[in-house]
GROMACS .gro file of C-alpha atoms in nm:
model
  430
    1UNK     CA    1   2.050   3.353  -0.813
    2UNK     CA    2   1.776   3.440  -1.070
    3UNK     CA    3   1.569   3.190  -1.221
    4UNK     CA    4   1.424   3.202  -1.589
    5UNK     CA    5   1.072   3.190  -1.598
    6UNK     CA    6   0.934   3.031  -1.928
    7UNK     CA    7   0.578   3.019  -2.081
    8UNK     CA    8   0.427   2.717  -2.057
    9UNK     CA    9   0.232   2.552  -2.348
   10UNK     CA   10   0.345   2.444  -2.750
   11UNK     CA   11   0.631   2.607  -2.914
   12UNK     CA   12   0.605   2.609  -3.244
   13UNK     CA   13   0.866   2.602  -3.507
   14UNK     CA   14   0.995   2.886  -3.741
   15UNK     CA   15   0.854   2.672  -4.040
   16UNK     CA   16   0.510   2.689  -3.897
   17UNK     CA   17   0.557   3.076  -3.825
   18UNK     CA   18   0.658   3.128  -4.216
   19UNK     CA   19   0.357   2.861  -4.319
   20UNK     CA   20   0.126   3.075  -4.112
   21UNK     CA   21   0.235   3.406  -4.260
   22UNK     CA   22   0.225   3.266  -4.592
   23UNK     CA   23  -0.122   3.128  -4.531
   24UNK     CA   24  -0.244   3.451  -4.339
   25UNK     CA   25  -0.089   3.642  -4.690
   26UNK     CA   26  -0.265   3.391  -4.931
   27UNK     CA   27  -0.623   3.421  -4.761
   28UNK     CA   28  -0.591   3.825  -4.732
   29UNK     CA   29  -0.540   3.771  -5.117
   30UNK     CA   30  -0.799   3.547  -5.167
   31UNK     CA   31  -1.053   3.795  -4.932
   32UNK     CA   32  -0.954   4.069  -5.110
   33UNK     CA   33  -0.982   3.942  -5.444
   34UNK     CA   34  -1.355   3.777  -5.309
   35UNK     CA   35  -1.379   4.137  -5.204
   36UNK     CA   36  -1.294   4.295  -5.538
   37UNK     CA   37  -1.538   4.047  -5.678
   38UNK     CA   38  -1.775   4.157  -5.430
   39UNK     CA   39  -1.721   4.548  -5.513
   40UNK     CA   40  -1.731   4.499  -5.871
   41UNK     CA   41  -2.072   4.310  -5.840
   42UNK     CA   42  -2.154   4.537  -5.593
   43UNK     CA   43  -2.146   4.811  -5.848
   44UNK     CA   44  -2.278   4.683  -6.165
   45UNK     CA   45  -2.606   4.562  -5.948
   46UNK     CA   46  -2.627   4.980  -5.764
   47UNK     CA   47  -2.562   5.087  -6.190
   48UNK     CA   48  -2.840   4.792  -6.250
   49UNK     CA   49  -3.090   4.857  -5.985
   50UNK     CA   50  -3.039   5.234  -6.032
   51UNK     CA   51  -3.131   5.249  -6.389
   52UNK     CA   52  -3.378   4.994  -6.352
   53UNK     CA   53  -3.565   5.185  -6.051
   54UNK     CA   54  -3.500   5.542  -6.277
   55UNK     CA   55  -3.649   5.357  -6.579
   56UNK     CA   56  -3.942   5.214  -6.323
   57UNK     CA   57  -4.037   5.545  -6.217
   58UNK     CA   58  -4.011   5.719  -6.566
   59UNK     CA   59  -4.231   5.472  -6.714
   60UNK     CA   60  -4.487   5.448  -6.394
   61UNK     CA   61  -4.490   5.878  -6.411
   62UNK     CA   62  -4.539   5.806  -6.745
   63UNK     CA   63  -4.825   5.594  -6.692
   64UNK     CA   64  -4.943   5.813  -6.408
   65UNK     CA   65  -4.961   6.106  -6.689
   66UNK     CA   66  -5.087   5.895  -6.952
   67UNK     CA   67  -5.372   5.779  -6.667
   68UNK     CA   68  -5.429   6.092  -6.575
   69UNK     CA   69  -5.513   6.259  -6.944
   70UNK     CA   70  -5.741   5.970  -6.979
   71UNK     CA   71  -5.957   5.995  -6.641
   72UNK     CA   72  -5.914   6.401  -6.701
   73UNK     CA   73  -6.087   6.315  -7.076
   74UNK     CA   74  -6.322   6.089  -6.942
   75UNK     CA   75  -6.374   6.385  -6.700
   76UNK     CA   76  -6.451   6.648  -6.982
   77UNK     CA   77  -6.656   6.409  -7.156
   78UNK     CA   78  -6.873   6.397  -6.842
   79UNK     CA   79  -6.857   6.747  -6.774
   80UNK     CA   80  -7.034   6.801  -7.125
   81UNK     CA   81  -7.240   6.530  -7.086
   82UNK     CA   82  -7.330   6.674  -6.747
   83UNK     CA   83  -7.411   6.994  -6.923
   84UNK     CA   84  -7.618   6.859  -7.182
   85UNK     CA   85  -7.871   6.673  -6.979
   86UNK     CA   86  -7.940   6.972  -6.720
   87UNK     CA   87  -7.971   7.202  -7.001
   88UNK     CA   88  -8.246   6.862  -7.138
   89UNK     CA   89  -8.364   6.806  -6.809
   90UNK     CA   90  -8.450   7.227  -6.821
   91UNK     CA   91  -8.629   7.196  -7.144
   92UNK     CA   92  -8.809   6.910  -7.033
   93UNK     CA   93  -8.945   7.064  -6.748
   94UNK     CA   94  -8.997   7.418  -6.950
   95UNK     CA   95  -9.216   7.204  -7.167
   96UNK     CA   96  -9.406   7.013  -6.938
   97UNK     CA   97  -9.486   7.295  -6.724
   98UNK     CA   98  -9.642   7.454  -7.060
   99UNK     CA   99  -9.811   7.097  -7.123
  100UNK     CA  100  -9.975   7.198  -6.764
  101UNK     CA  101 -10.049   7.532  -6.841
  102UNK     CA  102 -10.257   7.424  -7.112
  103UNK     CA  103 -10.408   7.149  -6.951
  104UNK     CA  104 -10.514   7.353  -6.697
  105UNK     CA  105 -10.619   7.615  -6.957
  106UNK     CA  106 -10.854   7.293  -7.109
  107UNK     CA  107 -11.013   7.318  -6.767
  108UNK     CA  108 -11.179   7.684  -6.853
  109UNK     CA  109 -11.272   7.558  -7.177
  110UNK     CA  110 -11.495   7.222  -7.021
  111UNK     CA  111 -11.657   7.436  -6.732
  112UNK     CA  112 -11.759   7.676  -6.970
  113UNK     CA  113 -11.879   7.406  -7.264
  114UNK     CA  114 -12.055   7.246  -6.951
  115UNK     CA  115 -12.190   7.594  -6.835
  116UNK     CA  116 -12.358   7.604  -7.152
  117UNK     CA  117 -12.466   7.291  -7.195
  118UNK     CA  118 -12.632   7.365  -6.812
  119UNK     CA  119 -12.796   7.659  -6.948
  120UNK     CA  120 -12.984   7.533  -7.234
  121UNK     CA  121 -13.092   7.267  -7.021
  122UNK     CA  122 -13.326   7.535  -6.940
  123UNK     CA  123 -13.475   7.606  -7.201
  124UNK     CA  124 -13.920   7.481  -7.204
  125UNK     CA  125 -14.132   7.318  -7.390
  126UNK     CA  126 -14.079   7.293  -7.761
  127UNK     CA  127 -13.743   7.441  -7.719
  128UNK     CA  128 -13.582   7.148  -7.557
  129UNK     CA  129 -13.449   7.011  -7.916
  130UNK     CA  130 -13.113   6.822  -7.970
  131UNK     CA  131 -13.015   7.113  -8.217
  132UNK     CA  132 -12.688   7.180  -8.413
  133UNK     CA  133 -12.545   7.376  -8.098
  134UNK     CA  134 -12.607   7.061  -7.829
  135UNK     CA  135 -12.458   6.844  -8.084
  136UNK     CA  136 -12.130   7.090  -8.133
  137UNK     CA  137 -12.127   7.112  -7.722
  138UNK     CA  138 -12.110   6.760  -7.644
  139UNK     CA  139 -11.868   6.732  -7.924
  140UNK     CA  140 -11.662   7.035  -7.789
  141UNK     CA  141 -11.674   6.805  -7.449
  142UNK     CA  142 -11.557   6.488  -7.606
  143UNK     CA  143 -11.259   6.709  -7.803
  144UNK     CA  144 -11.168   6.859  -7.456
  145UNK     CA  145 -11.177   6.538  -7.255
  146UNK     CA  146 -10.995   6.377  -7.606
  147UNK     CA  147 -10.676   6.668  -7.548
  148UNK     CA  148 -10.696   6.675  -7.159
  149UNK     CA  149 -10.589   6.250  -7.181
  150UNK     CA  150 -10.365   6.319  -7.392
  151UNK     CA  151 -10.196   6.656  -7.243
  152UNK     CA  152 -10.250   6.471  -6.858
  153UNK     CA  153 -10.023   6.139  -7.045
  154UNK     CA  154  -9.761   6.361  -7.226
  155UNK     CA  155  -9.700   6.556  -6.882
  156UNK     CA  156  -9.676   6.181  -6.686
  157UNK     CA  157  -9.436   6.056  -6.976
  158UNK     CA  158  -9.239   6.400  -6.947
  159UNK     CA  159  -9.253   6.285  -6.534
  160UNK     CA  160  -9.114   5.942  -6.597
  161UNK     CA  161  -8.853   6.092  -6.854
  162UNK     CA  162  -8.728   6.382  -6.596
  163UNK     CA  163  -8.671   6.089  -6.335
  164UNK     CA  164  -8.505   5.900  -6.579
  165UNK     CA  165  -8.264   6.191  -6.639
  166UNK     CA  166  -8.239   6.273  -6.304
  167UNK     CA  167  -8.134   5.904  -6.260
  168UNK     CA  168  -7.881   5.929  -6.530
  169UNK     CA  169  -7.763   6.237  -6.419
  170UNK     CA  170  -7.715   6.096  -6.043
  171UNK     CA  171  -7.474   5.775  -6.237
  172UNK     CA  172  -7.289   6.064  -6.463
  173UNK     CA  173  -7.258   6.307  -6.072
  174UNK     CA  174  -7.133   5.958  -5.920
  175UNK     CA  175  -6.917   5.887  -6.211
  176UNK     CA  176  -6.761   6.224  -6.221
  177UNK     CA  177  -6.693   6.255  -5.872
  178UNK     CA  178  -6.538   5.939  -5.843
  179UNK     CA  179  -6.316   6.050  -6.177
  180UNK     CA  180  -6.291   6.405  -5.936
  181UNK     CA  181  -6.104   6.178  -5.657
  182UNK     CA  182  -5.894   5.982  -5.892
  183UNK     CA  183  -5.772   6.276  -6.060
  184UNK     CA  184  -5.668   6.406  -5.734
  185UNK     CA  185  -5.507   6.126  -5.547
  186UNK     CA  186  -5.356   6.037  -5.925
  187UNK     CA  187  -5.213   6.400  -5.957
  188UNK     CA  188  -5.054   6.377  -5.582
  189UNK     CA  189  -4.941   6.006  -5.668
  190UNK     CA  190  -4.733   6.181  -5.953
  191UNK     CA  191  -4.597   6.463  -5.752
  192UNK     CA  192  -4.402   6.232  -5.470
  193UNK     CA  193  -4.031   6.214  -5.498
  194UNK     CA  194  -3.799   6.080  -5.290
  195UNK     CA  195  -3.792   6.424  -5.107
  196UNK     CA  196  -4.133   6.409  -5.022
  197UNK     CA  197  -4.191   6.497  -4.660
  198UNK     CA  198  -4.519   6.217  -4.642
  199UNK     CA  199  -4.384   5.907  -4.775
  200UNK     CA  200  -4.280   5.575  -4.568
  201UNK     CA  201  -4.360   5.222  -4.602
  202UNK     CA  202  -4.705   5.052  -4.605
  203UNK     CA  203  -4.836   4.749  -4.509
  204UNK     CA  204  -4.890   4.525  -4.802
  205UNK     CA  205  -4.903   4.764  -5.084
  206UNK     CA  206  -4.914   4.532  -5.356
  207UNK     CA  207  -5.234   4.405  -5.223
  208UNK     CA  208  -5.559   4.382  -5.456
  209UNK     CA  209  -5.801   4.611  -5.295
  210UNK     CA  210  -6.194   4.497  -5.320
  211UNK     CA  211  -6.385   4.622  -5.569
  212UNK     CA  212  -6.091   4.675  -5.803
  213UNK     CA  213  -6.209   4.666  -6.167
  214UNK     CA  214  -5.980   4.619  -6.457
  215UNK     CA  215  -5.896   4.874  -6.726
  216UNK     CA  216  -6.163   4.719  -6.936
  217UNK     CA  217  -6.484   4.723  -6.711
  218UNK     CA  218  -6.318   5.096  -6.629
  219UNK     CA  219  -6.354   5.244  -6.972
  220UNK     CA  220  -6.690   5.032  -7.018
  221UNK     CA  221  -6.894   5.218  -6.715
  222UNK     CA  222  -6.812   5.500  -6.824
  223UNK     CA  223  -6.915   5.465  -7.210
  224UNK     CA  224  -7.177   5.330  -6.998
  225UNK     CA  225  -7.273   5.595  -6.860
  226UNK     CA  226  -7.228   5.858  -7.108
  227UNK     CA  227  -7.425   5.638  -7.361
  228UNK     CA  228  -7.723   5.597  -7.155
  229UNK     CA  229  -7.763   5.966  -7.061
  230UNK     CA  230  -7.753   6.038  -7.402
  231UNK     CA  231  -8.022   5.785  -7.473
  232UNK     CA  232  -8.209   5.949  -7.219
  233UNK     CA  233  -8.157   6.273  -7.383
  234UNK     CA  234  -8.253   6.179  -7.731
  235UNK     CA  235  -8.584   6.044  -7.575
  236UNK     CA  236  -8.660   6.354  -7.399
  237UNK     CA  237  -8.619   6.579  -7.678
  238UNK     CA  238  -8.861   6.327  -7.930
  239UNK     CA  239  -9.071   6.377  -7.642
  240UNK     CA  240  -9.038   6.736  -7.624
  241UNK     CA  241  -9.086   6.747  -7.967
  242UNK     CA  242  -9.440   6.554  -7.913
  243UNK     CA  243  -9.564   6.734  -7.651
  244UNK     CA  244  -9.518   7.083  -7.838
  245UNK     CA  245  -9.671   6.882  -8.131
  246UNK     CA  246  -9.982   6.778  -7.869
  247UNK     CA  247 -10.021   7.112  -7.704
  248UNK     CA  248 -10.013   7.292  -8.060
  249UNK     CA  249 -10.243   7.022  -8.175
  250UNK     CA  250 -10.502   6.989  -7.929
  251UNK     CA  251 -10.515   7.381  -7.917
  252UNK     CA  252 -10.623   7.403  -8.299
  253UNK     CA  253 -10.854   7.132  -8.226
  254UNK     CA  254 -11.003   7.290  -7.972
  255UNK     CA  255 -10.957   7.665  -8.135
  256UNK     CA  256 -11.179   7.461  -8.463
  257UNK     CA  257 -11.406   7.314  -8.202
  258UNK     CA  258 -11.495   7.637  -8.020
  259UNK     CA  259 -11.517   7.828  -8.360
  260UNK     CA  260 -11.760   7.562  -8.525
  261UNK     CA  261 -11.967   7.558  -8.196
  262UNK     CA  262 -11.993   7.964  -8.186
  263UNK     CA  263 -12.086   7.933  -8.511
  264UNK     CA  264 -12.369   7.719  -8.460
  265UNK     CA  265 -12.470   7.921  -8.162
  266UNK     CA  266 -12.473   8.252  -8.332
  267UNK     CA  267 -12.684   8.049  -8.658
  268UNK     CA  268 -12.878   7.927  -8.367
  269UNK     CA  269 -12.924   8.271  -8.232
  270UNK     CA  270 -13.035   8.452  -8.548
  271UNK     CA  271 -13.311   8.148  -8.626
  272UNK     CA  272 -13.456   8.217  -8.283
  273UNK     CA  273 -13.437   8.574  -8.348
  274UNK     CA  274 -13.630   8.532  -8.677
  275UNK     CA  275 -13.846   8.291  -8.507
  276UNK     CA  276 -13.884   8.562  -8.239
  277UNK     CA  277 -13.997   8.809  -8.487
  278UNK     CA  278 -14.238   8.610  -8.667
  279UNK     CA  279 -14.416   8.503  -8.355
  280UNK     CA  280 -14.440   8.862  -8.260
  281UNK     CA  281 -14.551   8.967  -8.638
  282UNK     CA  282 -14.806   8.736  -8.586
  283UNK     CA  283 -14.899   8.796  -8.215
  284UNK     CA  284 -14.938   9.201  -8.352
  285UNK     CA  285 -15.177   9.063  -8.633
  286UNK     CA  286 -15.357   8.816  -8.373
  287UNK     CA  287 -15.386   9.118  -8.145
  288UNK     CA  288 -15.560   9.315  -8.442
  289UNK     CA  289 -15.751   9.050  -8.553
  290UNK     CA  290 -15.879   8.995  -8.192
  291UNK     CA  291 -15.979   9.387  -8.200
  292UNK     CA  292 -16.112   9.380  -8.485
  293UNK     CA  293 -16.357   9.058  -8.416
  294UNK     CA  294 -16.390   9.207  -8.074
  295UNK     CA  295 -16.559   9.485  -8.207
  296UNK     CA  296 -16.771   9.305  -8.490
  297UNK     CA  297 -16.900   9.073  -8.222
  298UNK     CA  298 -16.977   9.439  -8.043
  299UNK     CA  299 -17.211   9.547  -8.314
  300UNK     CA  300 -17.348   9.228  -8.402
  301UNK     CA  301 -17.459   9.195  -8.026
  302UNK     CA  302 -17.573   9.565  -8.078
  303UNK     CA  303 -17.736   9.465  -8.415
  304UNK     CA  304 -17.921   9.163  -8.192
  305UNK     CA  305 -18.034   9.372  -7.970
  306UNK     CA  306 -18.178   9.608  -8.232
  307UNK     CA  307 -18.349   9.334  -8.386
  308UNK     CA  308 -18.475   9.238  -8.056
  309UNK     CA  309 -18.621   9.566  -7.975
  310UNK     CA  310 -18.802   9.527  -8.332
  311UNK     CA  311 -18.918   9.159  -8.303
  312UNK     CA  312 -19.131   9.321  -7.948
  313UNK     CA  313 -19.260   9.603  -8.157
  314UNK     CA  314 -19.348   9.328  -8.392
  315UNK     CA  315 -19.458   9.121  -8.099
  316UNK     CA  316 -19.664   9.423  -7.941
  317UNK     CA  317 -19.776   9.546  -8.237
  318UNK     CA  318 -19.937   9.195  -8.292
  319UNK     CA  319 -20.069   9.140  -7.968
  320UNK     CA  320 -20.251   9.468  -7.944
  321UNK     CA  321 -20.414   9.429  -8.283
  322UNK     CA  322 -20.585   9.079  -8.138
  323UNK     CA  323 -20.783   9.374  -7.919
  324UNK     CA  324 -20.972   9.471  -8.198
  325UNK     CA  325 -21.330   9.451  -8.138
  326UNK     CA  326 -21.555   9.207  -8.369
  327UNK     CA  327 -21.530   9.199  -8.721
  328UNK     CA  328 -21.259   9.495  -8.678
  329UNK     CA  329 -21.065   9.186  -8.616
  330UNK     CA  330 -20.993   9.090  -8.950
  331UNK     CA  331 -20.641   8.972  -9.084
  332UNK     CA  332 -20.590   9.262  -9.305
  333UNK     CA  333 -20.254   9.388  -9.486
  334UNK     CA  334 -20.120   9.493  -9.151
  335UNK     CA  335 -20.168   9.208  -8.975
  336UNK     CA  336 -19.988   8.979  -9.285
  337UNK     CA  337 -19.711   9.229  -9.268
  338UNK     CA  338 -19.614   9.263  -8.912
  339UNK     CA  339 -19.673   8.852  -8.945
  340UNK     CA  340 -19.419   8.850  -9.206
  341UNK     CA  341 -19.192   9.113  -9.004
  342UNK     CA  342 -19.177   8.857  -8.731
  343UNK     CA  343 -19.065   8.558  -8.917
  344UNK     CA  344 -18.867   8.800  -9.078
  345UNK     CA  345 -18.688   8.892  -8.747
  346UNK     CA  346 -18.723   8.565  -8.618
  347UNK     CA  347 -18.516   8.434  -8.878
  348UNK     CA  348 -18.248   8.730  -8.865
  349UNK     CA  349 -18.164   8.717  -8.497
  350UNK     CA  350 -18.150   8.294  -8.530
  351UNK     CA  351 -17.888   8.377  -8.798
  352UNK     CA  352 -17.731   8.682  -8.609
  353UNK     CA  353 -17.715   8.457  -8.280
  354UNK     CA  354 -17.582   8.155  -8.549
  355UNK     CA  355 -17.324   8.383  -8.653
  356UNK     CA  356 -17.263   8.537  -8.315
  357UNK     CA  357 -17.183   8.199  -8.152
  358UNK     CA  358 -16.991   8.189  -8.463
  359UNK     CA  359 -16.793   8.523  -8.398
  360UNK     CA  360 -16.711   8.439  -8.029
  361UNK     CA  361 -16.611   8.081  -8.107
  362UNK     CA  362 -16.360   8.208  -8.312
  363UNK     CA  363 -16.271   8.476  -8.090
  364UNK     CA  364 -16.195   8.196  -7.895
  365UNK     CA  365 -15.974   8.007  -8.075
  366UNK     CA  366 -15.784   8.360  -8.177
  367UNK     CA  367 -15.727   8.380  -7.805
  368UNK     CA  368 -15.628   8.063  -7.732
  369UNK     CA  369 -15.398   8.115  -8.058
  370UNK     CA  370 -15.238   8.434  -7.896
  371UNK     CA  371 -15.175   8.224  -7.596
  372UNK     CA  372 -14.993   8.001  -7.737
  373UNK     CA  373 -14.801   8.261  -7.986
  374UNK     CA  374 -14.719   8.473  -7.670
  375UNK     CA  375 -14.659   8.112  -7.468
  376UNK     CA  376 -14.362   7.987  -7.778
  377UNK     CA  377 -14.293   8.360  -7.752
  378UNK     CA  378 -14.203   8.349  -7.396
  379UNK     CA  379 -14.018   8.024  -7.479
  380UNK     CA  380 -13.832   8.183  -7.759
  381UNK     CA  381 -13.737   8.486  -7.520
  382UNK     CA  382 -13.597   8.268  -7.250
  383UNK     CA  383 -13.421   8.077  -7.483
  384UNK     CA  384 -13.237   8.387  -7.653
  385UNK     CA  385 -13.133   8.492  -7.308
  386UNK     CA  386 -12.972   8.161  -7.225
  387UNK     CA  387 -12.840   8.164  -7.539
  388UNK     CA  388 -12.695   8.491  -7.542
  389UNK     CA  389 -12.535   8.395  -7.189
  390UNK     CA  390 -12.338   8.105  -7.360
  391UNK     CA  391 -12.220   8.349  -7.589
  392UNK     CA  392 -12.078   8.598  -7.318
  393UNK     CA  393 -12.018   8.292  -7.110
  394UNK     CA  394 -11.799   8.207  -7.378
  395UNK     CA  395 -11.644   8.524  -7.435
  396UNK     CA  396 -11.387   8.406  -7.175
  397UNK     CA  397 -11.223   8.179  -7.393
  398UNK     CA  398 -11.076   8.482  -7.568
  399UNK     CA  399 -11.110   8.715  -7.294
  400UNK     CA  400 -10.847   8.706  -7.009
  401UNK     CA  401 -11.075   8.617  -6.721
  402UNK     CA  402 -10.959   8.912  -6.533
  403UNK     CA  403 -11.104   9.153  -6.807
  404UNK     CA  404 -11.408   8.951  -6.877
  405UNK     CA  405 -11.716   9.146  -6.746
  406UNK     CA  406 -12.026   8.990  -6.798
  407UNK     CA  407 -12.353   9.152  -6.986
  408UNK     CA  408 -12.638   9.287  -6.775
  409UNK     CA  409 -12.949   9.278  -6.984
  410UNK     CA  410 -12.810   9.004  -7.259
  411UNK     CA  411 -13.161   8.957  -7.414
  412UNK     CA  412 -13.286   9.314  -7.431
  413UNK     CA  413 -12.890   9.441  -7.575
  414UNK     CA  414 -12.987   9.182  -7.802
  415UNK     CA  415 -13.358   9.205  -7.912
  416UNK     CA  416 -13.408   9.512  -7.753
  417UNK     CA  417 -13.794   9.380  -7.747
  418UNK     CA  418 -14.008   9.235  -7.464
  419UNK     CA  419 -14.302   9.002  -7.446
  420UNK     CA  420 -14.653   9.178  -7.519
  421UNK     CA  421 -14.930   9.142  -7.265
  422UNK     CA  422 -15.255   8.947  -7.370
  423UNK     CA  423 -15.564   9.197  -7.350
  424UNK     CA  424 -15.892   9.124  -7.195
  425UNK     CA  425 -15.764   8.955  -6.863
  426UNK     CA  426 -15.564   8.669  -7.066
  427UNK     CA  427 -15.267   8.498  -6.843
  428UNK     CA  428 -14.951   8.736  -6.894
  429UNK     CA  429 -14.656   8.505  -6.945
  430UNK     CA  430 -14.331   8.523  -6.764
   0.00000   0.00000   0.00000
């Protein structure tokens, strides 16, 4: 006979069944309602968080915008600025290469000042004299020395101003490069989405990087910046303006200097010219003098020797008379008169050989007089020439060097006379 086979363990009631269904009912109502709760929370904090992360990124693209018109401002600004100071740092280096120019141009001016100064160092005897045109050469010396210090400091100021561009220049190139790279990575910043192939998570975004400057210092470097370069640039062009004021001003100096010292060289010239002529006015009358005492002292040596001849006829005449025999001897008319003709004689060649020594001592001193007329006159010749060679010397001043072709015969174009020779074996001068 079958058996029944019965699970073992605790049999419960049917009240414990219905309190357990009741209880399994009441907690799926309380879970649910917790869930509905839940849901309901659920969806006002996905409405919150949605509109607060929409309103987060309109306002940060708004602030990426509103960034990036400022940097790209700040960017213009420096782009003009940048502008300005090469166009300064060209006109400052236009201008000092035109402040070398004519410091180098100052050079021509002192060698040839110097050149002339050199060749009237030449000049001999009486000649050497501290005269009006040494005085306007040294001067012309000191006024060229004068603008070459101040041309050689404008062109080192217009140095030290270029490198102080340069160096703002450099911090305005840094600056707008680094506004460059912001622009860029701001621009890309503002063009992510949540479609965006390259985004993902990073470690510790929020992070304070080094270096980071606030808003503040930001705008303040920059102003910075800009408002030192433009200091910079308003220096260099009141130095501009005061080395065109230099160079303009030295030149007219100089231009005066040159025309006041030609001047006196050209003054200097016609004196020695007159000078020149006067010495050989009076060399010509010397000369004629000296022929025409020459040839006195001829026939008053001739005369002497006449009255030589007739003091022996006297003499002889005499002497052969004492041979007259005895009382023939007698001291008659004759012999009182050829007595008297003696004494006579006597007397006349003492005064003819008196004023003979007379004649050749101042033949003498005429010749010694022409020597030093025709000495002065050789001093006065040399000294035109020199002259005349600081004047075509100094034609290069306004005479492109290339053109300038000096004078051959400078004294004879100019006097077109030479030096007379002394007569009767006298020293000819050089």
């Amino acid at each position: 006979m079958a058996t029944l086979s019965v699970k073992p363990g605790q049999r419960l009631t049917v009240p414990d069944w219905h309190t357990n269904t009741e209880l399994i009912s009441a907690d799926a109502e309380s879970q649910r309602s917790a869930s509905h709760r839940v849901r309901q929370e659920t969806r006002a904090l996905r409405n919150e968080t949605n509109n607060q992360a929409k309103w987060d990124e309109h306002d940060n693209q708004t602030r990426l915008t509103e960034r990036i018109s400022s940097v790209n401002r700040w960017k213009e600004t420096l782009d003009k600025c940048l502008a300005d100071i090469d166009e300064e740092i060209d006109a400052l280096a236009k201008v000092k290469e035109a402040a070398e120019r004519a410091l180098q141009a100052k050079n021509l001016s002192l060698d040839v000042a110097i050149e002339c100064l050199t060749l009237r160092e030449s000049r001999r005897a009486i000649d050497v004299v501290r005269d009006p045109v040494e005085d306007e050469l040294h001067k012309e010396v000191r006024v060229i020395d004068k603008a070459k210090r101040e041309l050689q400091q404008r062109v080192n100021e217009a140095f030290e101003q270029l490198c102080l561009l340069q160096e703002a220049r450099q911090q305005l190139s840094f600056d707008h490069r680094g506004k460059m790279e912001a622009l860029e990575i701001d621009r890309v910043c503002l063009s992510l989405s949540v479609n965006s192939p390259n985004i993902s998570f990073k470690v510790n975004p929020t992070r304070v990087p080094n270096g980071s400057t606030a808003v503040d210092e930001w705008e303040q470097n920059s102003q910075y910046n800009k408002d030192h370069a433009e200091a910079e640039m308003k220096a260099s062009t009141k130095l501009r303006e005061m080395i065109v004021l230099a160079i303009a001003q030295t030149n007219n100096e100089l231009e005066a200097q040159r025309v006041a010292t030609e001047f006196a060289l050209r003054k200097r010239i016609r004196d020695m010219e007159r000078a020149y002529d006067e010495l050989k006015w009076q060399e010509q009358n010397t000369l004629e003098e000296i022929s025409e005492m020459e040839e006195d002292i001829r026939r008053l040596e001739e005369d002497l020797r006449r009255k030589m001849q007739d003091l022996k006829v006297a003499h002889t005449r005499l002497e052969t008379r004492t041979y007259r025999p005895n009382v023939e001897l007698c001291r008659d008319q004759v012999q009182y008169g050829l007595t008297d003709e003696v004494r006579q004689l006597e007397g006349t060649i003492r005064a003819l050989k008196l004023k003979l020594a007379e004649a050749q001592d101042a033949l003498d001193a005429l010749y010694r007089q022409l020597y030093r007329i025709q000495t002065d006159i050789g001093y006065k010749a040399n000294s035109l020439v020199l002259d005349n060679k600081c004047m075509d010397s100094r034609r290069k001043l306004v005479v492109p060097a290339e053109k300038f072709v000096p004078e051959v015969d400078t004294f004879n174009r100019t006097t077109n006379r030479a030096p007379s020779l002394l007569k009767n074996g006298q020293l000819e001068l050089a």
